[in-house]
Amino acid sequence: MPVAVLVPLYLILVLLPLALARLQGLPPRPLADELASGAGLVALAMILAEFFLLGRFRGVTRRAGSDVVMRAHQLLARGALLLAVVHPFLYVSPMTPPPVWDVTSRTALNYGWAGMWPGIAAWLLLGGLVAMAIARDESGARYQHWRLLHGLGAVLVAGFGVLHVLRAGRYSADPLLGRVWIALLTLAVAALLYVYLVAPLIRRCRPWRVASVTRAAARTWTVTLTPEFEGRVGYRAGQFAWLNIGHGVFSLDENPFSISSAPSAGRDMEFIVKELGDFTRTVGQVRPGTRAWIEGPHGHLTHEGHAGAPGIALIAGGVGIAPLLSILRELSATGDARPAALLYGNRTEAQIVAREELQHLADTHGTEVVHVLSEPPAGWTGATGMIDAELLGRHFGGTARRGWLYILCGPPAMLTSVEQALKALGVPSSRILSERFVYD
Ligand SMILES: Cc1cc2nc3c(=O)[nH]c(=O)nc-3n(C[C@H](O)[C@H](O)[C@H](O)COP(=O)(O)OP(=O)(O)OC[C@H]3O[C@@H](n4cnc5c(N)ncnc54)[C@H](O)[C@@H]3O)c2cc1C
């Protein structure tokens, strides 16, 4: 499903309740009341739509990129919160039971306690949920605990929200709109159940085993997994997967990592893992033979599907080399004759991953490999500093490389500045693919 379809689909989903409310043709109320109801209807639909932006549905992540989907999830959650916050304060009609003749609640707000309490609960919980998500890194909470709370909280917000709209809503008293809310809530909960219950159940038939864990560079490990099932291990060079090592198939202890092996190289899957926190700091101690589970592949960071690009430019910062290594390996394994260039930035020389292999690719495939160090050792003859506009201009400034495909992976700040610099060099946005190693 192309992105051009995903966006209209989203808009249809969140505007459907509003459109159905409008079509009821109820007698008009003061504009402020209509705005209040509209804000509430759209906010609730947006909350329910968040369940489909979990970054776990391949049809979506393969087109838009997981980081884009998750960013949309975060921003849209804030938008829903904003609408939900203003919703009760916009009403101007009195909060008293409407007179008996006013069957369409035109003159007053029909808010009994039965309809009010779920609304207040959803309203407070939603604020808490968004605040918790924004402050997650500072809170020191374990990611897995946060994720569990986030999921449970989201189900409560959705459930209370729908209860509120069905009991208190003027427009949602309509049987058709009522059924739409129930259907949307059911689909939202089903999406969550699919990701955390059904998909793991299916995954039980596809177990993996850790084949080896070796040191790749300073505080960085290469983890190789072997499938213990017959059948296809399908992924595209540059994609990522959720890795669960040593836990049960339903465990929330799973982390996203880019696949660094080439799909054409065989059925084993390789990952390059940099020590950062709770899990990654212990990855060096994982024993060969440990059971593992893989959920994926996800992501759109791949040269596949871009056969028309005359060349491939890869720009990596730190462990962002992982997906780009997969692409370089695949280009070589498939004998892709297009020219390729890699700009690979690290802080120190000890952090460079797969240095000999990159040299070998340069020698055999003709890949232009440029190492850039911000803290070079004495006697370093390569590039120094950051991957900045000046360096990019030197390597990609010519008109011949403007039509290349640019694939970027690294720290968010680096990606933002590299994207800006490439656009300033005249590279169209459609030729730039990037992925941030941030997922929350
Ligand atoms: C698409 C993608 C691809 C990635 N590829 C690589 C790669 O190839 N190599 C690599 O070293 N790192 C990669 N990362 C980053 C890697 O996922 C995190 O470094 C790792 O999850 C940290 O886990 P931790 O328990 O060691 O750290 P913690 O201290 O628990 O967490 C540090 C931070 O890492 C993130 N994080 C932790 N656990 C999770 C989780 N389960 N899901 C999502 N985010 C989490 C959170 O932002 C958290 O605040 C990738 C991330 C993404 C989103």
Short mmCIF file of C-alpha atoms and ligand atoms in Angstrom, two decimals:
data_model
loop_
_atom_site.label_atom_id
_atom_site.label_comp_id
_atom_site.label_asym_id
_atom_site.label_seq_id
_atom_site.Cartn_x
_atom_site.Cartn_y
_atom_site.Cartn_z
CA MET A 1 0.00 0.00 0.00
CA PRO A 2 1.73 3.25 -1.06
CA VAL A 3 2.11 6.21 1.34
CA ALA A 4 -0.21 8.18 -0.97
CA VAL A 5 -2.94 5.72 0.06
CA LEU A 6 -2.03 5.49 3.76
CA VAL A 7 -2.56 9.20 4.44
CA PRO A 8 -6.06 9.42 2.87
CA LEU A 9 -6.94 6.15 4.65
CA TYR A 10 -5.95 7.70 7.96
CA LEU A 11 -7.96 10.84 7.24
CA ILE A 12 -11.03 8.81 6.31
CA LEU A 13 -10.70 6.85 9.55
CA VAL A 14 -10.44 9.87 11.83
CA LEU A 15 -13.02 11.98 10.02
CA LEU A 16 -15.62 9.23 9.54
CA PRO A 17 -17.43 9.79 12.89
CA LEU A 18 -17.53 13.54 12.24
CA ALA A 19 -18.99 12.99 8.77
CA LEU A 20 -21.60 10.55 10.12
CA ALA A 21 -22.54 13.08 12.82
CA ARG A 22 -22.95 15.82 10.23
CA LEU A 23 -25.10 13.59 8.01
CA GLN A 24 -27.61 13.09 10.82
CA GLY A 25 -28.92 16.60 10.15
CA LEU A 26 -29.82 17.29 13.81
CA PRO A 27 -31.08 20.80 14.64
CA PRO A 28 -28.12 23.17 15.01
CA ARG A 29 -26.70 24.31 18.36
CA PRO A 30 -24.41 27.23 19.16
CA LEU A 31 -21.19 27.04 17.11
CA ALA A 32 -19.09 26.54 20.24
CA ASP A 33 -21.10 23.42 21.13
CA GLU A 34 -20.65 22.04 17.62
CA LEU A 35 -16.90 22.70 17.79
CA ALA A 36 -16.73 21.00 21.19
CA SER A 37 -18.51 17.89 19.92
CA GLY A 38 -16.42 17.88 16.74
CA ALA A 39 -13.19 18.11 18.75
CA GLY A 40 -14.32 15.22 20.95
CA LEU A 41 -15.32 13.03 18.00
CA VAL A 42 -12.06 13.62 16.11
CA ALA A 43 -9.95 13.20 19.27
CA LEU A 44 -11.50 9.81 20.01
CA ALA A 45 -11.14 8.63 16.42
CA MET A 46 -7.47 9.73 16.49
CA ILE A 47 -6.91 7.81 19.72
CA LEU A 48 -8.37 4.66 18.15
CA ALA A 49 -6.30 5.18 14.97
CA GLU A 50 -3.12 5.25 17.13
CA PHE A 51 -3.46 1.48 17.56
CA PHE A 52 -2.71 1.03 13.86
CA LEU A 53 0.42 3.20 14.09
CA LEU A 54 2.32 0.79 16.33
CA GLY A 55 5.15 0.40 13.86
CA ARG A 56 4.50 -3.37 13.78
CA PHE A 57 2.42 -3.65 10.64
CA ARG A 58 4.75 -4.43 7.77
CA GLY A 59 2.42 -3.06 5.10
CA VAL A 60 2.79 0.33 6.80
CA THR A 61 6.44 0.27 7.95
CA ARG A 62 7.74 -0.99 4.61
CA ARG A 63 6.23 2.03 2.85
CA ALA A 64 6.65 4.87 5.31
CA GLY A 65 9.58 3.72 7.47
CA SER A 66 9.19 2.74 11.12
CA ASP A 67 10.69 5.93 12.50
CA VAL A 68 8.25 8.00 10.43
CA VAL A 69 5.32 5.85 11.61
CA MET A 70 6.40 6.18 15.24
CA ARG A 71 6.95 9.93 14.89
CA ALA A 72 3.45 10.17 13.42
CA HIS A 73 2.17 8.10 16.38
CA GLN A 74 3.77 10.54 18.84
CA LEU A 75 2.69 13.74 17.10
CA LEU A 76 -0.85 12.55 16.42
CA ALA A 77 -1.19 11.46 20.08
CA ARG A 78 -0.32 15.03 21.07
CA GLY A 79 -2.84 16.34 18.56
CA ALA A 80 -5.53 14.03 19.98
CA LEU A 81 -4.65 15.19 23.49
CA LEU A 82 -4.98 18.83 22.47
CA LEU A 83 -8.44 18.24 20.98
CA ALA A 84 -9.50 16.15 23.99
CA VAL A 85 -8.30 18.83 26.42
CA VAL A 86 -10.25 21.66 24.79
CA HIS A 87 -13.33 19.51 24.07
CA PRO A 88 -15.17 19.91 27.43
CA PHE A 89 -14.29 23.58 27.82
CA LEU A 90 -15.80 24.74 24.54
CA TYR A 91 -19.42 23.93 25.44
CA VAL A 92 -21.63 26.91 26.18
CA SER A 93 -25.04 25.21 26.62
CA PRO A 94 -26.06 24.61 30.23
CA MET A 95 -25.13 21.28 31.77
CA THR A 96 -28.64 20.46 32.88
CA PRO A 97 -30.96 17.71 31.71
CA PRO A 98 -32.71 18.95 28.54
CA PRO A 99 -36.48 19.58 28.69
CA VAL A 100 -38.62 16.60 27.66
CA TRP A 101 -39.55 18.20 24.34
CA ASP A 102 -35.85 18.54 23.39
CA VAL A 103 -35.28 14.95 22.26
CA THR A 104 -32.17 15.87 20.24
CA SER A 105 -30.41 17.64 23.17
CA ARG A 106 -30.31 20.95 21.34
CA THR A 107 -30.75 23.25 24.31
CA ALA A 108 -28.71 21.56 27.01
CA LEU A 109 -25.95 19.05 27.56
CA ASN A 110 -27.34 15.69 28.50
CA TYR A 111 -24.56 14.74 30.87
CA GLY A 112 -25.54 12.36 33.59
CA TRP A 113 -22.79 10.94 35.80
CA ALA A 114 -22.92 7.58 33.96
CA GLY A 115 -21.70 9.35 30.82
CA MET A 116 -19.41 11.82 32.55
CA TRP A 117 -17.18 9.53 34.60
CA PRO A 118 -15.76 7.51 31.67
CA GLY A 119 -15.05 10.79 29.87
CA ILE A 120 -13.22 12.26 32.85
CA ALA A 121 -11.28 9.00 33.32
CA ALA A 122 -10.26 8.89 29.63
CA TRP A 123 -9.37 12.59 29.69
CA LEU A 124 -7.10 12.27 32.73
CA LEU A 125 -5.55 8.99 31.60
CA LEU A 126 -4.77 10.33 28.13
CA GLY A 127 -2.90 13.29 29.61
CA GLY A 128 -0.96 10.91 31.87
CA LEU A 129 -0.18 8.58 28.98
CA VAL A 130 1.22 11.30 26.73
CA ALA A 131 3.17 12.91 29.61
CA MET A 132 4.63 9.50 30.54
CA ALA A 133 5.69 8.91 26.92
CA ILE A 134 7.36 12.32 26.63
CA ALA A 135 9.21 11.92 29.96
CA ARG A 136 10.10 8.24 29.46
CA ASP A 137 13.83 8.64 28.99
CA GLU A 138 14.16 10.95 32.02
CA SER A 139 11.94 8.77 34.21
CA GLY A 140 14.50 5.95 34.32
CA ALA A 141 11.68 3.40 33.94
CA ARG A 142 12.62 0.14 32.20
CA TYR A 143 11.56 0.32 28.59
CA GLN A 144 9.59 -2.94 28.79
CA HIS A 145 7.67 -1.81 31.90
CA TRP A 146 6.89 1.49 30.26
CA ARG A 147 5.67 -0.28 27.13
CA LEU A 148 3.33 -2.56 29.12
CA LEU A 149 1.88 0.40 31.03
CA HIS A 150 1.56 2.38 27.82
CA GLY A 151 -0.39 -0.43 26.11
CA LEU A 152 -2.71 -1.05 29.07
CA GLY A 153 -3.26 2.68 29.53
CA ALA A 154 -4.09 3.09 25.85
CA VAL A 155 -6.72 0.33 26.00
CA LEU A 156 -8.32 1.99 29.05
CA VAL A 157 -8.34 5.42 27.36
CA ALA A 158 -9.95 3.94 24.24
CA GLY A 159 -12.50 1.93 26.24
CA PHE A 160 -13.49 4.80 28.54
CA GLY A 161 -13.57 7.19 25.58
CA VAL A 162 -16.00 5.01 23.64
CA LEU A 163 -18.15 4.44 26.74
CA HIS A 164 -18.30 8.19 27.27
CA VAL A 165 -19.26 9.00 23.71
CA LEU A 166 -21.95 6.29 23.65
CA ARG A 167 -23.51 7.36 26.94
CA ALA A 168 -23.11 11.13 26.74
CA GLY A 169 -22.68 11.99 23.08
CA ARG A 170 -25.48 13.73 21.24
CA TYR A 171 -24.49 12.42 17.82
CA SER A 172 -23.26 9.02 18.99
CA ALA A 173 -26.78 8.21 20.24
CA ASP A 174 -27.40 7.47 16.57
CA PRO A 175 -27.32 3.65 16.12
CA LEU A 176 -25.07 3.78 13.03
CA LEU A 177 -22.45 6.00 14.64
CA GLY A 178 -22.70 3.92 17.82
CA ARG A 179 -21.90 0.79 15.82
CA VAL A 180 -19.00 2.55 14.11
CA TRP A 181 -17.47 3.37 17.52
CA ILE A 182 -17.83 -0.23 18.66
CA ALA A 183 -16.29 -1.47 15.41
CA LEU A 184 -13.34 0.95 15.67
CA LEU A 185 -12.72 -0.01 19.30
CA THR A 186 -12.87 -3.71 18.41
CA LEU A 187 -10.40 -3.21 15.55
CA ALA A 188 -8.05 -1.19 17.77
CA VAL A 189 -7.98 -3.83 20.50
CA ALA A 190 -7.66 -6.55 17.84
CA ALA A 191 -4.58 -4.76 16.43
CA LEU A 192 -2.97 -4.83 19.88
CA LEU A 193 -3.94 -8.46 20.46
CA TYR A 194 -2.55 -9.39 17.06
CA VAL A 195 0.84 -7.82 17.80
CA TYR A 196 1.25 -9.18 21.33
CA LEU A 197 -0.70 -12.48 21.22
CA VAL A 198 -1.48 -13.78 17.74
CA ALA A 199 1.80 -12.86 16.02
CA PRO A 200 3.92 -14.44 18.82
CA LEU A 201 1.79 -17.58 18.60
CA ILE A 202 2.53 -17.79 14.86
CA ARG A 203 6.19 -17.05 15.60
CA ARG A 204 6.44 -20.14 17.82
CA CYS A 205 6.76 -22.20 14.64
CA ARG A 206 9.82 -20.17 13.60
CA PRO A 207 12.40 -20.45 16.39
CA TRP A 208 15.99 -19.24 16.02
CA ARG A 209 19.17 -20.15 17.85
CA VAL A 210 22.17 -17.95 18.61
CA ALA A 211 25.01 -19.31 16.47
CA SER A 212 27.71 -16.93 17.70
CA VAL A 213 28.41 -13.66 19.49
CA THR A 214 31.71 -12.04 18.61
CA ARG A 215 33.27 -8.66 19.26
CA ALA A 216 32.85 -6.34 16.26
CA ALA A 217 34.48 -3.17 17.64
CA ALA A 218 34.72 -1.25 20.92
CA ARG A 219 31.55 -2.02 22.94
CA THR A 220 29.95 -3.46 19.81
CA TRP A 221 29.01 -7.08 19.11
CA THR A 222 28.11 -9.19 16.11
CA VAL A 223 25.24 -11.56 16.89
CA THR A 224 24.52 -14.32 14.37
CA LEU A 225 21.30 -16.32 14.49
CA THR A 226 20.45 -19.56 12.71
CA PRO A 227 16.87 -20.50 11.88
CA GLU A 228 15.63 -23.76 13.35
CA PHE A 229 12.84 -24.16 10.86
CA GLU A 230 12.53 -25.04 7.22
CA GLY A 231 11.29 -22.43 4.80
CA ARG A 232 12.01 -18.97 3.66
CA VAL A 233 13.78 -16.30 5.71
CA GLY A 234 12.67 -13.29 3.73
CA TYR A 235 13.96 -9.76 4.21
CA ARG A 236 15.41 -6.93 2.16
CA ALA A 237 18.92 -5.62 2.66
CA GLY A 238 18.78 -2.71 5.12
CA GLN A 239 15.62 -3.71 7.00
CA PHE A 240 15.41 -4.28 10.75
CA ALA A 241 13.71 -6.76 13.06
CA TRP A 242 12.68 -7.06 16.70
CA LEU A 243 15.07 -9.38 18.47
CA ASN A 244 14.16 -11.41 21.54
CA ILE A 245 17.08 -13.44 22.89
CA GLY A 246 16.59 -15.92 25.71
CA HIS A 247 13.02 -14.98 26.63
CA GLY A 248 9.65 -16.61 25.99
CA VAL A 249 7.96 -15.89 22.69
CA PHE A 250 5.34 -13.63 24.39
CA SER A 251 7.94 -11.63 26.30
CA LEU A 252 8.09 -7.86 25.90
CA ASP A 253 11.88 -8.13 26.18
CA GLU A 254 12.61 -7.48 22.54
CA ASN A 255 14.57 -4.69 20.89
CA PRO A 256 14.76 -3.39 17.33
CA PHE A 257 18.04 -4.02 15.49
CA SER A 258 18.99 -3.64 11.86
CA ILE A 259 19.89 -6.81 10.01
CA SER A 260 23.48 -6.50 8.86
CA SER A 261 23.69 -9.68 6.78
CA ALA A 262 22.84 -9.85 3.09
CA PRO A 263 19.62 -11.67 2.17
CA SER A 264 21.38 -13.48 -0.69
CA ALA A 265 24.17 -14.74 1.55
CA GLY A 266 22.19 -17.54 3.22
CA ARG A 267 19.58 -18.19 5.90
CA ASP A 268 21.58 -16.97 8.92
CA MET A 269 20.79 -13.49 10.13
CA GLU A 270 23.43 -11.19 11.55
CA PHE A 271 23.03 -8.13 13.78
CA ILE A 272 25.55 -5.56 15.01
CA VAL A 273 24.68 -4.45 18.52
CA LYS A 274 26.20 -1.47 20.31
CA GLU A 275 26.22 -1.46 24.12
CA LEU A 276 23.85 1.19 25.39
CA GLY A 277 21.59 0.01 28.20
CA ASP A 278 20.00 -2.89 30.05
CA PHE A 279 19.95 -5.46 27.24
CA THR A 280 22.72 -4.35 24.91
CA ARG A 281 25.28 -4.16 27.74
CA THR A 282 24.79 -7.88 28.40
CA VAL A 283 24.70 -9.07 24.80
CA GLY A 284 28.40 -10.03 24.86
CA GLN A 285 27.56 -12.66 27.50
CA VAL A 286 24.88 -14.42 25.44
CA ARG A 287 25.83 -18.07 24.95
CA PRO A 288 25.69 -19.79 21.54
CA GLY A 289 22.68 -22.13 21.48
CA THR A 290 20.39 -19.65 23.28
CA ARG A 291 16.84 -19.64 21.88
CA ALA A 292 15.87 -16.45 20.03
CA TRP A 293 12.81 -15.04 18.29
CA ILE A 294 12.70 -12.58 15.44
CA GLU A 295 9.74 -10.36 14.59
CA GLY A 296 10.00 -8.64 11.25
CA PRO A 297 11.38 -7.61 8.88
CA HIS A 298 10.35 -3.96 9.03
CA GLY A 299 11.52 -0.71 7.52
CA HIS A 300 12.00 0.90 4.16
CA LEU A 301 15.75 1.58 4.32
CA THR A 302 16.72 -0.47 1.30
CA HIS A 303 18.11 -0.01 -2.18
CA GLU A 304 15.74 -2.71 -3.45
CA GLY A 305 12.97 -1.21 -5.53
CA HIS A 306 15.28 1.61 -6.68
CA ALA A 307 16.75 -0.11 -9.71
CA GLY A 308 16.64 3.16 -11.66
CA ALA A 309 19.16 4.92 -9.38
CA PRO A 310 22.50 5.13 -11.23
CA GLY A 311 24.55 4.85 -8.03
CA ILE A 312 24.20 4.29 -4.28
CA ALA A 313 25.56 6.63 -1.62
CA LEU A 314 25.60 5.28 1.93
CA ILE A 315 26.18 7.59 4.89
CA ALA A 316 26.58 6.00 8.31
CA GLY A 317 27.20 7.32 11.81
CA GLY A 318 28.43 4.81 14.43
CA VAL A 319 26.34 1.65 14.65
CA GLY A 320 24.19 3.07 11.83
CA ILE A 321 26.63 1.09 9.67
CA ALA A 322 24.60 -2.10 10.40
CA PRO A 323 21.85 -1.74 7.75
CA LEU A 324 24.27 -0.14 5.28
CA LEU A 325 26.63 -3.09 5.64
CA SER A 326 23.72 -5.33 4.70
CA ILE A 327 23.15 -3.24 1.57
CA LEU A 328 26.85 -3.22 0.61
CA ARG A 329 27.03 -6.99 1.13
CA GLU A 330 23.91 -7.50 -0.98
CA LEU A 331 25.22 -5.26 -3.78
CA SER A 332 28.37 -7.36 -3.85
CA ALA A 333 26.58 -10.74 -3.50
CA THR A 334 24.19 -9.96 -6.35
CA GLY A 335 26.92 -8.52 -8.57
CA ASP A 336 25.17 -5.16 -8.77
CA ALA A 337 27.57 -3.16 -10.95
CA ARG A 338 26.31 0.29 -9.96
CA PRO A 339 28.92 2.54 -8.33
CA ALA A 340 28.64 2.85 -4.55
CA ALA A 341 30.22 5.16 -2.00
CA LEU A 342 30.22 4.89 1.80
CA LEU A 343 30.92 7.78 4.18
CA TYR A 344 31.31 6.19 7.62
CA GLY A 345 31.70 8.43 10.64
CA ASN A 346 32.92 7.33 14.06
CA ARG A 347 34.40 9.04 17.09
CA THR A 348 37.48 6.82 17.39
CA GLU A 349 39.27 4.27 15.24
CA ALA A 350 38.40 1.47 17.69
CA GLN A 351 34.71 1.97 16.91
CA ILE A 352 35.03 1.12 13.21
CA VAL A 353 33.07 -2.05 12.42
CA ALA A 354 34.06 -4.50 9.64
CA ARG A 355 37.06 -2.44 8.57
CA GLU A 356 38.81 -5.25 6.67
CA GLU A 357 35.59 -6.32 4.95
CA LEU A 358 34.93 -2.74 3.83
CA GLN A 359 38.47 -2.59 2.44
CA HIS A 360 37.81 -5.86 0.63
CA LEU A 361 34.60 -4.42 -0.87
CA ALA A 362 36.56 -1.37 -1.97
CA ASP A 363 39.15 -3.60 -3.65
CA THR A 364 36.75 -6.05 -5.30
CA HIS A 365 33.52 -4.15 -5.90
CA GLY A 366 35.13 -0.75 -6.31
CA THR A 367 33.11 0.76 -3.45
CA GLU A 368 34.47 4.14 -2.42
CA VAL A 369 34.94 3.84 1.37
CA VAL A 370 35.66 6.99 3.35
CA HIS A 371 36.26 6.72 7.11
CA VAL A 372 35.67 9.92 9.05
CA LEU A 373 36.88 10.21 12.66
CA SER A 374 36.01 13.04 15.03
CA GLU A 375 38.79 11.98 17.46
CA PRO A 376 41.49 10.66 15.12
CA PRO A 377 44.64 9.04 16.48
CA ALA A 378 48.05 10.53 15.76
CA GLY A 379 49.10 9.76 12.19
CA TRP A 380 45.51 9.27 10.87
CA THR A 381 45.52 10.17 7.20
CA GLY A 382 41.78 9.80 6.53
CA ALA A 383 39.02 12.39 6.86
CA THR A 384 38.47 14.03 10.25
CA GLY A 385 35.69 15.91 12.02
CA MET A 386 32.00 15.31 11.34
CA ILE A 387 30.18 14.29 8.18
CA ASP A 388 29.25 17.86 7.32
CA ALA A 389 28.17 19.90 4.29
CA GLU A 390 31.77 20.49 3.23
CA LEU A 391 32.66 16.77 3.19
CA LEU A 392 29.38 15.86 1.49
CA GLY A 393 29.97 18.53 -1.13
CA ARG A 394 33.44 17.11 -1.79
CA HIS A 395 32.09 13.59 -2.44
CA PHE A 396 28.61 14.17 -3.81
CA GLY A 397 28.70 17.75 -5.09
CA GLY A 398 29.03 16.91 -8.79
CA THR A 399 25.96 16.79 -11.02
CA ALA A 400 26.74 13.16 -11.91
CA ARG A 401 25.90 11.98 -8.38
CA ARG A 402 22.78 14.11 -7.88
CA GLY A 403 20.55 11.32 -9.22
CA TRP A 404 22.05 8.64 -6.94
CA LEU A 405 20.07 7.02 -4.16
CA TYR A 406 21.21 8.31 -0.75
CA ILE A 407 20.75 5.97 2.20
CA LEU A 408 21.46 7.39 5.66
CA CYS A 409 21.57 5.82 9.09
CA GLY A 410 22.97 7.22 12.32
CA PRO A 411 22.29 9.54 15.26
CA PRO A 412 19.23 11.81 14.73
CA ALA A 413 21.26 15.06 14.79
CA MET A 414 23.63 13.75 12.12
CA LEU A 415 20.76 12.61 9.91
CA THR A 416 19.04 15.98 10.10
CA SER A 417 22.17 17.91 9.12
CA VAL A 418 23.15 15.44 6.37
CA GLU A 419 19.63 15.53 4.89
CA GLN A 420 19.74 19.34 4.83
CA ALA A 421 23.19 19.39 3.24
CA LEU A 422 22.18 16.87 0.55
CA LYS A 423 19.09 18.88 -0.32
CA ALA A 424 21.25 22.00 -0.55
CA LEU A 425 23.44 20.09 -3.04
CA GLY A 426 20.35 19.55 -5.18
CA VAL A 427 19.52 15.94 -4.24
CA PRO A 428 15.71 15.55 -4.37
CA SER A 429 14.01 14.34 -1.13
CA SER A 430 12.63 11.35 -3.01
CA ARG A 431 16.22 10.13 -3.45
CA ILE A 432 17.05 10.30 0.28
CA LEU A 433 16.15 7.39 2.58
CA SER A 434 16.97 7.60 6.26
CA GLU A 435 16.24 5.77 9.47
CA ARG A 436 16.66 6.97 13.00
CA PHE A 437 17.54 4.41 15.65
CA VAL A 438 14.84 5.89 17.86
CA TYR A 439 11.62 4.07 18.56
CA ASP A 440 9.24 5.22 21.28
C1 LIG B 1 14.76 0.77 13.63
C2 LIG B 1 15.88 0.64 14.63
C3 LIG B 1 17.03 -0.04 14.29
C4 LIG B 1 18.06 -0.16 15.20
N1 LIG B 1 19.17 -0.82 14.84
C5 LIG B 1 20.19 -0.95 15.70
C6 LIG B 1 21.37 -1.67 15.35
O1 LIG B 1 21.50 -2.20 14.26
N2 LIG B 1 22.34 -1.75 16.28
C7 LIG B 1 22.23 -1.17 17.52
O2 LIG B 1 23.16 -1.30 18.32
N3 LIG B 1 21.13 -0.48 17.88
C8 LIG B 1 20.10 -0.36 17.02
N4 LIG B 1 18.98 0.30 17.39
C9 LIG B 1 18.89 0.87 18.74
C10 LIG B 1 18.55 -0.24 19.74
O3 LIG B 1 17.23 -0.68 19.52
C11 LIG B 1 18.64 0.28 21.17
O4 LIG B 1 19.96 0.69 21.39
C12 LIG B 1 18.34 -0.82 22.15
O5 LIG B 1 16.99 -1.18 22.03
C13 LIG B 1 18.65 -0.34 23.55
O6 LIG B 1 18.22 -1.35 24.45
P1 LIG B 1 18.83 -1.47 25.92
O7 LIG B 1 17.93 -2.34 26.70
O8 LIG B 1 20.23 -1.88 25.88
O9 LIG B 1 18.85 0.01 26.44
P2 LIG B 1 17.96 0.76 27.53
O10 LIG B 1 18.84 1.46 28.49
O11 LIG B 1 16.92 -0.09 28.14
O12 LIG B 1 17.26 1.80 26.63
C14 LIG B 1 17.93 2.89 26.06
C15 LIG B 1 16.99 3.47 25.01
O13 LIG B 1 16.91 2.55 23.93
C16 LIG B 1 15.59 2.50 23.44
N5 LIG B 1 15.04 1.16 23.69
C17 LIG B 1 15.29 0.33 24.70
N6 LIG B 1 14.61 -0.80 24.62
C18 LIG B 1 13.86 -0.68 23.51
C19 LIG B 1 12.91 -1.51 22.89
N7 LIG B 1 12.55 -2.69 23.36
N8 LIG B 1 12.34 -1.05 21.77
C20 LIG B 1 12.66 0.13 21.28
N9 LIG B 1 13.53 0.96 21.81
C21 LIG B 1 14.14 0.57 22.91
C22 LIG B 1 14.80 3.52 24.20
O14 LIG B 1 14.83 4.75 23.54
C23 LIG B 1 15.56 3.62 25.49
O15 LIG B 1 15.34 4.82 26.14
C24 LIG B 1 17.93 0.42 16.50
C25 LIG B 1 16.77 1.09 16.84
C26 LIG B 1 15.76 1.20 15.92
C27 LIG B 1 14.51 1.91 16.31
#
